[in-house]
mmCIF file of C-alpha atoms in Angstrom:
data_model
loop_
_atom_site.group_PDB
_atom_site.id
_atom_site.type_symbol
_atom_site.label_atom_id
_atom_site.label_comp_id
_atom_site.label_asym_id
_atom_site.label_seq_id
_atom_site.Cartn_x
_atom_site.Cartn_y
_atom_site.Cartn_z
ATOM 1 C CA MET A 602 162.769 -75.909 -123.495
ATOM 2 C CA ALA A 603 159.209 -75.835 -124.853
ATOM 3 C CA ARG A 604 158.711 -72.386 -123.321
ATOM 4 C CA LEU A 605 161.903 -71.151 -124.977
ATOM 5 C CA VAL A 606 160.735 -72.440 -128.376
ATOM 6 C CA ILE A 607 157.355 -70.745 -127.952
ATOM 7 C CA PHE A 608 159.049 -67.510 -126.846
ATOM 8 C CA MET A 609 161.388 -67.542 -129.856
ATOM 9 C CA PHE A 610 158.439 -68.180 -132.154
ATOM 10 C CA PHE A 611 156.590 -65.122 -130.869
ATOM 11 C CA VAL A 612 159.721 -62.978 -131.125
ATOM 12 C CA SER A 613 160.215 -64.094 -134.720
ATOM 13 C CA PHE A 614 156.538 -63.495 -135.496
ATOM 14 C CA ALA A 615 156.635 -60.024 -133.948
ATOM 15 C CA LEU A 616 159.733 -59.101 -135.945
ATOM 16 C CA HIS A 617 158.071 -60.327 -139.117
ATOM 17 C CA ILE A 618 154.922 -58.299 -138.435
ATOM 18 C CA ASN A 619 156.981 -55.236 -137.529
ATOM 19 C CA SER A 620 159.106 -55.486 -140.669
ATOM 20 C CA SER A 621 156.029 -55.864 -142.839
ATOM 21 C CA PHE A 622 154.735 -52.536 -141.514
ATOM 22 C CA ALA A 623 158.106 -50.763 -141.468
ATOM 23 C CA ARG A 624 158.404 -47.532 -143.392
ATOM 24 C CA SER A 625 161.140 -47.365 -146.024
ATOM 25 C CA THR A 626 163.057 -44.085 -145.748
ATOM 26 C CA PHE A 627 164.734 -42.240 -148.605
ATOM 27 C CA ASN A 628 167.035 -39.451 -147.473
ATOM 28 C CA VAL A 629 167.545 -36.811 -150.160
ATOM 29 C CA LEU A 630 171.201 -36.504 -149.115
ATOM 30 C CA SER A 631 171.719 -40.091 -150.286
ATOM 31 C CA TYR A 632 170.614 -38.981 -153.768
ATOM 32 C CA GLY A 633 173.032 -36.070 -153.947
ATOM 33 C CA ALA A 634 171.077 -33.191 -152.432
ATOM 34 C CA LYS A 635 173.247 -30.471 -150.886
ATOM 35 C CA PRO A 636 171.919 -28.525 -147.860
ATOM 36 C CA ASN A 637 173.936 -25.394 -148.667
ATOM 37 C CA GLY A 638 171.216 -23.383 -150.448
ATOM 38 C CA ALA A 639 173.466 -22.898 -153.474
ATOM 39 C CA THR A 640 173.804 -26.274 -155.222
ATOM 40 C CA ASP A 641 170.855 -27.301 -157.404
ATOM 41 C CA SER A 642 169.231 -30.295 -155.704
ATOM 42 C CA THR A 643 166.321 -30.691 -158.142
ATOM 43 C CA LYS A 644 167.520 -34.014 -159.583
ATOM 44 C CA ALA A 645 168.201 -35.452 -156.131
ATOM 45 C CA PHE A 646 164.640 -34.727 -155.008
ATOM 46 C CA LEU A 647 163.215 -36.247 -158.197
ATOM 47 C CA ASP A 648 165.343 -39.358 -157.753
ATOM 48 C CA ALA A 649 164.236 -39.728 -154.135
ATOM 49 C CA TRP A 650 160.619 -39.362 -155.273
ATOM 50 C CA ALA A 651 161.100 -41.997 -157.989
ATOM 51 C CA ALA A 652 162.485 -44.439 -155.430
ATOM 52 C CA ALA A 653 159.692 -43.842 -152.927
ATOM 53 C CA CYS A 654 157.007 -43.884 -155.611
ATOM 54 C CA SER A 655 158.148 -47.215 -157.020
ATOM 55 C CA SER A 656 158.302 -48.896 -153.614
ATOM 56 C CA VAL A 657 155.526 -51.034 -152.187
ATOM 57 C CA GLY A 658 154.293 -50.154 -148.720
ATOM 58 C CA SER A 659 154.742 -47.053 -146.590
ATOM 59 C CA THR A 660 157.622 -44.798 -147.544
ATOM 60 C CA MET A 661 159.220 -41.604 -146.296
ATOM 61 C CA ILE A 662 161.264 -39.032 -148.153
ATOM 62 C CA TYR A 663 163.380 -37.288 -145.540
ATOM 63 C CA VAL A 664 164.764 -33.769 -145.965
ATOM 64 C CA PRO A 665 167.222 -33.025 -143.119
ATOM 65 C CA ASN A 666 167.946 -29.588 -141.736
ATOM 66 C CA GLY A 667 169.525 -27.171 -144.207
ATOM 67 C CA ARG A 668 168.600 -25.122 -147.255
ATOM 68 C CA TYR A 669 167.972 -26.893 -150.560
ATOM 69 C CA LEU A 670 167.942 -25.036 -153.869
ATOM 70 C CA LEU A 671 165.212 -26.360 -156.164
ATOM 71 C CA GLY A 672 163.956 -25.372 -159.591
ATOM 72 C CA PRO A 673 160.455 -26.235 -160.834
ATOM 73 C CA ILE A 674 159.615 -29.871 -160.039
ATOM 74 C CA ILE A 675 156.706 -32.145 -160.969
ATOM 75 C CA PHE A 676 156.178 -35.142 -158.680
ATOM 76 C CA ARG A 677 154.023 -37.472 -160.743
ATOM 77 C CA GLY A 678 151.858 -40.465 -159.817
ATOM 78 C CA ALA A 679 150.568 -43.022 -159.968
ATOM 79 C CA CYS A 680 152.786 -44.664 -157.387
ATOM 80 C CA LYS A 681 152.967 -48.241 -156.144
ATOM 81 C CA SER A 682 153.008 -46.852 -152.616
ATOM 82 C CA SER A 683 149.748 -45.350 -151.386
ATOM 83 C CA ASP A 684 151.417 -43.874 -148.298
ATOM 84 C CA ILE A 685 154.287 -41.463 -148.976
ATOM 85 C CA THR A 686 155.340 -39.011 -146.264
ATOM 86 C CA ILE A 687 157.671 -36.150 -147.133
ATOM 87 C CA ARG A 688 159.226 -35.085 -143.843
ATOM 88 C CA ILE A 689 160.952 -31.723 -144.157
ATOM 89 C CA ASP A 690 163.220 -30.501 -141.370
ATOM 90 C CA GLY A 691 164.900 -27.959 -143.637
ATOM 91 C CA THR A 692 163.942 -25.170 -146.047
ATOM 92 C CA LEU A 693 163.381 -25.515 -149.777
ATOM 93 C CA VAL A 694 164.505 -22.348 -151.574
ATOM 94 C CA ALA A 695 163.777 -21.069 -155.062
ATOM 95 C CA PRO A 696 166.467 -19.761 -157.441
ATOM 96 C CA GLY A 697 167.474 -16.138 -156.988
ATOM 97 C CA ASP A 698 166.535 -15.318 -160.591
ATOM 98 C CA TYR A 699 162.737 -15.034 -160.503
ATOM 99 C CA HIS A 700 162.496 -15.807 -164.228
ATOM 100 C CA ILE A 701 163.412 -19.456 -163.580
ATOM 101 C CA LEU A 702 160.248 -20.064 -161.553
ATOM 102 C CA GLY A 703 158.288 -17.208 -163.060
ATOM 103 C CA GLN A 704 157.910 -18.865 -166.450
ATOM 104 C CA ALA A 705 156.598 -22.098 -164.897
ATOM 105 C CA ALA A 706 153.028 -22.517 -163.689
ATOM 106 C CA ASN A 707 154.147 -24.165 -160.453
ATOM 107 C CA TRP A 708 157.273 -24.525 -158.361
ATOM 108 C CA LEU A 709 156.501 -27.776 -156.500
ATOM 109 C CA SER A 710 153.739 -29.669 -158.280
ATOM 110 C CA PHE A 711 152.140 -33.011 -157.386
ATOM 111 C CA GLU A 712 150.057 -34.541 -160.171
ATOM 112 C CA GLY A 713 147.917 -37.652 -159.961
ATOM 113 C CA VAL A 714 149.227 -38.783 -156.572
ATOM 114 C CA ALA A 715 147.458 -40.547 -153.696
ATOM 115 C CA GLY A 716 148.260 -40.839 -150.006
ATOM 116 C CA VAL A 717 150.933 -38.121 -149.922
ATOM 117 C CA SER A 718 151.656 -36.245 -146.684
ATOM 118 C CA ILE A 719 153.944 -33.226 -146.337
ATOM 119 C CA VAL A 720 155.052 -32.715 -142.752
ATOM 120 C CA GLY A 721 156.911 -29.655 -141.496
ATOM 121 C CA GLY A 722 159.446 -27.599 -143.363
ATOM 122 C CA ALA A 723 159.535 -24.222 -145.047
ATOM 123 C CA LEU A 724 159.153 -23.217 -148.690
ATOM 124 C CA ASP A 725 160.892 -19.942 -149.578
ATOM 125 C CA ALA A 726 159.856 -18.901 -153.085
ATOM 126 C CA LYS A 727 161.718 -15.551 -152.957
ATOM 127 C CA GLY A 728 158.852 -13.774 -154.662
ATOM 128 C CA SER A 729 159.568 -10.180 -153.670
ATOM 129 C CA PRO A 730 161.754 -9.262 -156.705
ATOM 130 C CA LEU A 731 158.947 -10.392 -159.021
ATOM 131 C CA TRP A 732 156.405 -8.354 -157.052
ATOM 132 C CA ALA A 733 158.680 -5.330 -157.458
ATOM 133 C CA CYS A 734 158.889 -5.958 -161.196
ATOM 134 C CA LYS A 735 155.103 -6.071 -161.431
ATOM 135 C CA ALA A 736 154.773 -2.891 -159.345
ATOM 136 C CA LYS A 737 156.927 -1.069 -161.910
ATOM 137 C CA GLY A 738 154.737 -2.347 -164.742
ATOM 138 C CA SER A 739 157.735 -3.944 -166.397
ATOM 139 C CA ASN A 740 157.673 -6.916 -168.731
ATOM 140 C CA CYS A 741 157.449 -9.555 -166.009
ATOM 141 C CA PRO A 742 156.568 -13.263 -166.024
ATOM 142 C CA ASN A 743 153.287 -14.254 -164.379
ATOM 143 C CA GLY A 744 154.971 -16.160 -161.601
ATOM 144 C CA ALA A 745 154.560 -19.632 -160.153
ATOM 145 C CA THR A 746 152.324 -21.190 -157.531
ATOM 146 C CA THR A 747 154.548 -22.470 -154.715
ATOM 147 C CA LEU A 748 152.823 -25.798 -153.964
ATOM 148 C CA SER A 749 150.199 -27.395 -156.179
ATOM 149 C CA PHE A 750 148.219 -30.631 -155.946
ATOM 150 C CA THR A 751 146.264 -31.608 -159.075
ATOM 151 C CA ASN A 752 143.995 -34.621 -159.632
ATOM 152 C CA SER A 753 145.128 -36.182 -156.377
ATOM 153 C CA ASN A 754 143.469 -37.724 -153.330
ATOM 154 C CA ASN A 755 144.098 -38.480 -149.667
ATOM 155 C CA ILE A 756 146.526 -35.585 -149.207
ATOM 156 C CA ASN A 757 147.802 -34.160 -145.914
ATOM 157 C CA ILE A 758 149.776 -30.944 -145.453
ATOM 158 C CA ASN A 759 150.788 -30.376 -141.842
ATOM 159 C CA GLY A 760 152.981 -27.775 -140.154
ATOM 160 C CA LEU A 761 154.286 -26.221 -143.362
ATOM 161 C CA LEU A 762 155.529 -22.630 -143.729
ATOM 162 C CA SER A 763 155.146 -20.928 -147.117
ATOM 163 C CA LEU A 764 157.154 -17.734 -147.566
ATOM 164 C CA ASN A 765 156.934 -15.075 -150.269
ATOM 165 C CA SER A 766 155.238 -17.012 -153.033
ATOM 166 C CA GLN A 767 155.504 -15.508 -156.510
ATOM 167 C CA MET A 768 151.786 -16.150 -157.065
ATOM 168 C CA PHE A 769 149.450 -18.440 -155.093
ATOM 169 C CA HIS A 770 151.012 -20.215 -152.114
ATOM 170 C CA ILE A 771 149.011 -23.473 -152.161
ATOM 171 C CA VAL A 772 146.560 -24.719 -154.800
ATOM 172 C CA ILE A 773 144.225 -27.711 -154.420
ATOM 173 C CA ASN A 774 142.837 -28.464 -157.895
ATOM 174 C CA GLY A 775 140.728 -31.476 -158.857
ATOM 175 C CA CYS A 776 141.430 -33.299 -155.589
ATOM 176 C CA GLN A 777 139.517 -35.358 -153.032
ATOM 177 C CA ASN A 778 140.046 -35.827 -149.308
ATOM 178 C CA VAL A 779 142.615 -33.163 -148.483
ATOM 179 C CA LYS A 780 143.569 -31.970 -144.997
ATOM 180 C CA VAL A 781 145.622 -28.817 -144.454
ATOM 181 C CA GLU A 782 146.493 -28.236 -140.816
ATOM 182 C CA GLY A 783 148.772 -25.996 -138.789
ATOM 183 C CA ILE A 784 150.289 -24.148 -141.717
ATOM 184 C CA LYS A 785 151.650 -20.615 -141.875
ATOM 185 C CA VAL A 786 151.582 -18.418 -144.955
ATOM 186 C CA ILE A 787 153.602 -15.201 -144.995
ATOM 187 C CA ALA A 788 153.882 -12.593 -147.755
ATOM 188 C CA ALA A 789 153.708 -8.799 -147.876
ATOM 189 C CA GLY A 790 150.282 -7.211 -147.653
ATOM 190 C CA ASP A 791 150.809 -5.558 -151.043
ATOM 191 C CA SER A 792 152.140 -8.656 -152.824
ATOM 192 C CA PRO A 793 150.024 -9.233 -155.963
ATOM 193 C CA ASN A 794 147.951 -12.387 -156.539
ATOM 194 C CA THR A 795 149.506 -14.245 -153.627
ATOM 195 C CA ASP A 796 146.382 -16.122 -152.484
ATOM 196 C CA GLY A 797 147.162 -18.218 -149.421
ATOM 197 C CA ILE A 798 145.183 -21.360 -150.243
ATOM 198 C CA HIS A 799 143.112 -21.747 -153.409
ATOM 199 C CA VAL A 800 140.641 -24.631 -153.736
ATOM 200 C CA GLN A 801 138.765 -25.526 -156.915
ATOM 201 C CA LEU A 802 137.097 -28.567 -158.504
ATOM 202 C CA SER A 803 137.742 -30.432 -155.234
ATOM 203 C CA THR A 804 135.663 -32.366 -152.691
ATOM 204 C CA ASN A 805 136.125 -32.993 -148.975
ATOM 205 C CA VAL A 806 138.829 -30.462 -148.149
ATOM 206 C CA GLU A 807 139.671 -29.348 -144.583
ATOM 207 C CA ILE A 808 141.728 -26.264 -143.697
ATOM 208 C CA ILE A 809 142.187 -25.944 -139.941
ATOM 209 C CA ASN A 810 144.231 -24.128 -137.300
ATOM 210 C CA SER A 811 146.313 -22.057 -139.703
ATOM 211 C CA SER A 812 147.636 -18.506 -140.002
ATOM 212 C CA ILE A 813 147.664 -16.656 -143.324
ATOM 213 C CA LYS A 814 149.274 -13.260 -143.937
ATOM 214 C CA THR A 815 149.410 -12.330 -147.604
ATOM 215 C CA GLY A 816 148.571 -9.794 -150.314
ATOM 216 C CA ASP A 817 145.438 -11.395 -151.758
ATOM 217 C CA ASP A 818 142.713 -13.756 -150.528
ATOM 218 C CA CYS A 819 143.746 -15.746 -147.471
ATOM 219 C CA ILE A 820 141.541 -18.534 -148.810
ATOM 220 C CA SER A 821 139.922 -18.435 -152.249
ATOM 221 C CA ILE A 822 137.222 -20.905 -153.179
ATOM 222 C CA GLY A 823 136.790 -21.532 -156.887
ATOM 223 C CA PRO A 824 134.207 -23.297 -159.046
ATOM 224 C CA GLY A 825 133.531 -26.949 -158.368
ATOM 225 C CA THR A 826 134.379 -26.827 -154.658
ATOM 226 C CA LYS A 827 132.152 -29.115 -152.556
ATOM 227 C CA ASN A 828 132.250 -30.063 -148.890
ATOM 228 C CA LEU A 829 134.887 -27.601 -147.708
ATOM 229 C CA TRP A 830 135.463 -27.152 -143.970
ATOM 230 C CA VAL A 831 137.540 -24.201 -142.727
ATOM 231 C CA GLU A 832 138.076 -23.759 -138.983
ATOM 232 C CA GLY A 833 140.463 -21.904 -136.718
ATOM 233 C CA VAL A 834 142.028 -19.724 -139.405
ATOM 234 C CA LYS A 835 143.592 -16.327 -138.689
ATOM 235 C CA CYS A 836 143.703 -14.002 -141.697
ATOM 236 C CA GLY A 837 145.464 -10.686 -142.137
ATOM 237 C CA PRO A 838 146.827 -8.860 -143.883
ATOM 238 C CA GLY A 839 144.997 -10.069 -146.972
ATOM 239 C CA HIS A 840 141.736 -9.890 -148.859
ATOM 240 C CA GLY A 841 139.782 -12.211 -146.572
ATOM 241 C CA ILE A 842 138.051 -15.492 -147.349
ATOM 242 C CA SER A 843 136.430 -15.373 -150.776
ATOM 243 C CA ILE A 844 134.151 -17.556 -152.825
ATOM 244 C CA GLY A 845 135.047 -16.631 -156.383
ATOM 245 C CA SER A 846 135.580 -14.911 -158.496
ATOM 246 C CA LEU A 847 132.874 -16.825 -160.357
ATOM 247 C CA ALA A 848 131.339 -16.404 -163.825
ATOM 248 C CA LYS A 849 134.729 -16.200 -165.457
ATOM 249 C CA ASP A 850 133.373 -18.850 -167.834
ATOM 250 C CA ALA A 851 129.788 -19.344 -169.016
ATOM 251 C CA GLU A 852 129.970 -23.080 -168.237
ATOM 252 C CA GLU A 853 131.117 -23.448 -164.664
ATOM 253 C CA GLU A 854 130.637 -25.912 -161.825
ATOM 254 C CA GLY A 855 128.914 -24.658 -158.700
ATOM 255 C CA VAL A 856 130.164 -24.141 -155.147
ATOM 256 C CA GLN A 857 128.280 -25.927 -152.375
ATOM 257 C CA ASN A 858 128.424 -27.169 -148.796
ATOM 258 C CA ILE A 859 130.983 -24.691 -147.453
ATOM 259 C CA THR A 860 131.499 -24.179 -143.701
ATOM 260 C CA VAL A 861 133.830 -21.508 -142.325
ATOM 261 C CA LYS A 862 134.032 -21.482 -138.536
ATOM 262 C CA ARG A 863 136.017 -19.745 -135.764
ATOM 263 C CA THR A 864 137.978 -17.296 -137.900
ATOM 264 C CA ILE A 865 139.740 -14.038 -137.071
ATOM 265 C CA PHE A 866 140.314 -11.223 -139.574
ATOM 266 C CA ILE A 867 142.779 -8.426 -138.792
ATOM 267 C CA ASN A 868 143.117 -5.331 -141.031
ATOM 268 C CA THR A 869 141.895 -7.210 -144.093
ATOM 269 C CA GLN A 870 140.204 -5.850 -147.195
ATOM 270 C CA ASN A 871 137.289 -8.247 -146.737
ATOM 271 C CA GLY A 872 135.943 -10.679 -144.214
ATOM 272 C CA PHE A 873 133.541 -13.057 -145.931
ATOM 273 C CA ARG A 874 133.179 -12.295 -149.640
ATOM 274 C CA ILE A 875 131.254 -13.910 -152.477
ATOM 275 C CA LYS A 876 132.191 -12.393 -155.829
ATOM 276 C CA SER A 877 131.133 -12.977 -159.419
ATOM 277 C CA TRP A 878 131.666 -11.203 -162.678
ATOM 278 C CA ALA A 879 128.600 -9.551 -164.213
ATOM 279 C CA ARG A 880 128.296 -11.944 -167.124
ATOM 280 C CA PRO A 881 126.198 -15.009 -168.081
ATOM 281 C CA SER A 882 127.007 -18.228 -166.246
ATOM 282 C CA ASN A 883 125.356 -21.449 -165.137
ATOM 283 C CA GLY A 884 127.332 -21.345 -161.879
ATOM 284 C CA PHE A 885 125.847 -21.267 -158.395
ATOM 285 C CA VAL A 886 126.688 -20.917 -154.705
ATOM 286 C CA GLN A 887 124.548 -22.740 -152.162
ATOM 287 C CA ARG A 888 124.570 -24.055 -148.599
ATOM 288 C CA VAL A 889 127.308 -21.815 -147.198
ATOM 289 C CA ARG A 890 127.793 -21.271 -143.453
ATOM 290 C CA PHE A 891 129.940 -18.437 -142.102
ATOM 291 C CA LEU A 892 130.016 -19.008 -138.328
ATOM 292 C CA ASP A 893 131.631 -17.441 -135.258
ATOM 293 C CA ALA A 894 134.035 -14.843 -136.651
ATOM 294 C CA ILE A 895 135.850 -11.841 -135.192
ATOM 295 C CA MET A 896 136.557 -8.832 -137.417
ATOM 296 C CA HIS A 897 139.221 -6.265 -136.455
ATOM 297 C CA ASN A 898 139.183 -3.150 -138.670
ATOM 298 C CA VAL A 899 137.981 -4.994 -141.789
ATOM 299 C CA GLN A 900 136.976 -2.870 -144.781
ATOM 300 C CA ASN A 901 134.120 -5.124 -145.943
ATOM 301 C CA PRO A 902 133.267 -7.592 -143.173
ATOM 302 C CA ILE A 903 130.324 -9.140 -145.066
ATOM 303 C CA ILE A 904 130.018 -8.649 -148.809
ATOM 304 C CA ILE A 905 128.390 -10.226 -151.829
ATOM 305 C CA ASP A 906 129.540 -8.545 -155.034
ATOM 306 C CA GLN A 907 127.988 -9.762 -158.272
ATOM 307 C CA ASN A 908 129.440 -6.838 -160.200
ATOM 308 C CA TYR A 909 133.032 -7.822 -159.507
ATOM 309 C CA CYS A 910 135.546 -6.096 -161.746
ATOM 310 C CA PRO A 911 138.925 -5.307 -160.171
ATOM 311 C CA HIS A 912 140.402 -1.932 -161.104
ATOM 312 C CA ASN A 913 137.292 -1.308 -163.267
ATOM 313 C CA LEU A 914 139.117 -2.511 -166.364
ATOM 314 C CA ASN A 915 137.327 -4.359 -169.190
ATOM 315 C CA CYS A 916 134.204 -4.794 -167.093
ATOM 316 C CA PRO A 917 131.581 -6.958 -168.851
ATOM 317 C CA ASN A 918 128.683 -4.578 -167.948
ATOM 318 C CA LYS A 919 126.114 -7.357 -168.105
ATOM 319 C CA VAL A 920 124.302 -9.177 -165.306
ATOM 320 C CA SER A 921 125.640 -12.133 -163.384
ATOM 321 C CA GLY A 922 124.065 -15.496 -164.093
ATOM 322 C CA VAL A 923 125.439 -17.004 -160.866
ATOM 323 C CA LYS A 924 122.652 -18.063 -158.478
ATOM 324 C CA ILE A 925 123.443 -17.462 -154.796
ATOM 325 C CA ASN A 926 121.171 -19.263 -152.329
ATOM 326 C CA ASP A 927 121.083 -20.431 -148.698
ATOM 327 C CA ILE A 928 123.902 -18.416 -147.112
ATOM 328 C CA ILE A 929 124.049 -18.062 -143.309
ATOM 329 C CA TYR A 930 126.123 -15.477 -141.416
ATOM 330 C CA GLN A 931 126.001 -16.294 -137.699
ATOM 331 C CA GLY A 932 127.914 -15.081 -134.666
ATOM 332 C CA ILE A 933 129.953 -12.452 -136.495
ATOM 333 C CA ARG A 934 131.243 -9.542 -134.422
ATOM 334 C CA GLY A 935 133.837 -6.812 -134.446
ATOM 335 C CA THR A 936 134.707 -3.605 -136.254
ATOM 336 C CA SER A 937 134.419 -2.372 -139.805
ATOM 337 C CA ALA A 938 136.983 0.013 -141.308
ATOM 338 C CA THR A 939 134.258 1.548 -143.492
ATOM 339 C CA SER A 940 130.776 2.792 -142.700
ATOM 340 C CA VAL A 941 129.073 0.005 -144.714
ATOM 341 C CA ALA A 942 129.739 -3.204 -142.794
ATOM 342 C CA ILE A 943 127.251 -5.393 -144.683
ATOM 343 C CA LYS A 944 126.901 -5.089 -148.439
ATOM 344 C CA PHE A 945 124.788 -7.343 -150.651
ATOM 345 C CA ASP A 946 125.063 -6.271 -154.315
ATOM 346 C CA CYS A 947 123.340 -9.122 -156.109
ATOM 347 C CA SER A 948 122.278 -9.859 -159.664
ATOM 348 C CA PRO A 949 119.040 -8.270 -160.933
ATOM 349 C CA LYS A 950 118.455 -11.377 -163.040
ATOM 350 C CA ASN A 951 119.155 -13.827 -160.205
ATOM 351 C CA PRO A 952 118.649 -12.091 -156.835
ATOM 352 C CA CYS A 953 120.403 -13.632 -153.860
ATOM 353 C CA SER A 954 117.896 -15.755 -151.927
ATOM 354 C CA ALA A 955 117.618 -17.372 -148.482
ATOM 355 C CA ILE A 956 120.293 -15.086 -147.015
ATOM 356 C CA ARG A 957 120.251 -15.229 -143.200
ATOM 357 C CA LEU A 958 121.914 -12.915 -140.695
ATOM 358 C CA GLN A 959 121.893 -14.254 -137.126
ATOM 359 C CA ASN A 960 123.522 -12.637 -134.096
ATOM 360 C CA VAL A 961 125.707 -10.219 -136.053
ATOM 361 C CA ASN A 962 127.251 -7.219 -134.282
ATOM 362 C CA LEU A 963 129.513 -4.983 -136.377
ATOM 363 C CA THR A 964 130.374 -1.378 -135.554
ATOM 364 C CA TYR A 965 132.272 1.413 -137.282
ATOM 365 C CA SER A 966 134.528 3.793 -135.305
ATOM 366 C CA ASN A 967 132.551 3.105 -132.122
ATOM 367 C CA GLN A 968 129.333 4.117 -133.819
ATOM 368 C CA ALA A 969 126.564 2.451 -135.766
ATOM 369 C CA ALA A 970 127.596 1.011 -139.108
ATOM 370 C CA GLN A 971 125.363 0.750 -142.172
ATOM 371 C CA SER A 972 124.115 -2.023 -144.405
ATOM 372 C CA SER A 973 123.318 -1.980 -148.118
ATOM 373 C CA CYS A 974 121.060 -4.424 -149.959
ATOM 374 C CA VAL A 975 120.410 -4.664 -153.702
ATOM 375 C CA ASN A 976 118.495 -7.583 -155.238
ATOM 376 C CA VAL A 977 118.566 -9.773 -152.139
ATOM 377 C CA VAL A 978 115.916 -11.693 -150.196
ATOM 378 C CA GLY A 979 116.496 -13.015 -146.705
ATOM 379 C CA LYS A 980 115.814 -12.640 -142.994
ATOM 380 C CA THR A 981 117.427 -11.870 -139.653
ATOM 381 C CA ILE A 982 117.384 -13.782 -136.377
ATOM 382 C CA GLY A 983 118.395 -12.377 -132.991
ATOM 383 C CA LEU A 984 120.475 -9.234 -132.622
ATOM 384 C CA VAL A 985 121.703 -7.904 -135.956
ATOM 385 C CA LYS A 986 123.757 -4.704 -136.170
ATOM 386 C CA PRO A 987 124.046 -2.740 -138.367
ATOM 387 C CA ASP A 988 120.286 -2.499 -138.750
ATOM 388 C CA ASN A 989 119.560 -4.905 -141.499
ATOM 389 C CA CYS A 990 118.307 -3.974 -144.941
ATOM 390 C CA LEU A 991 116.954 -7.407 -145.835
#
């Protein structure tokens, strides 16, 4: 009898412990969402978010298989729960009329949240009609970022597919402790301003084991980015991995402690690019490591451009105030689509300093490529081809 009492006590205790750690689940279907791709489910998703956000303990918002039509949504914190998982087994689709999203800054926006994870799913922003409008030079809206996190921390995005964003696919702005893993980004190679992942004013961000095919930068790194780790990313088509553009504003936070490792670039406009406008700025770039990359037919495998001015329109025609220092390019190999595989075009006022090329082997059409250096100081270690101009 005593043994039975003790056994029942432990069973009761275990159930109590288990229930205290149980995750509350909020299925969007229970809030009126329709998986038919035609019925507006915006309110249902907001109601599910409100329920999860106001709960104490771990919560899950579950999106079953199907297609869910959503307009622009803002998921706001602060929440009582510091552990909210959004599990998506279906596809979230934007309205067919691009003006509905196009006049909003973001489609799916998270503001001031903590401990949010997005797992799986697809986001179909249906951006191609807006790209076509812009290609014609018509009176078109700017377009929306597909997924945005602002002033948030402890964020995870895992296994997500972003399709045909109107503008940027994913933006990390003013955040801390963000991990992006196993995502896929797909948009046409000529789609305008469709950066894959943009990071700015954020600290401790990881982007790993992901594939990005888009019409602009695969990853763009803006002012105020610190402690960014990128590894195992495949890029192309696209404009490569870019720091900048910087010096858009005279007062600007710097970029520092950036590591980009084990990347592959295929038919991209750039490989590793640092770009700044030629205008005064207190910005800087320092302690950047570009390591172990393969370039396949990349137009500018390694480039620093401190006279950045796309389309040569309204160029400032001054000198860049951005200071670029302590940049290492190591273990970079492959082919350039142009004869100049390494180009450093730095500021005459603030020459690039402590630039290091180590074990770099880039060729052009099975022949020797060239390098070009303006206002740059640095050194080479090991084999460096093209013959360096440092």
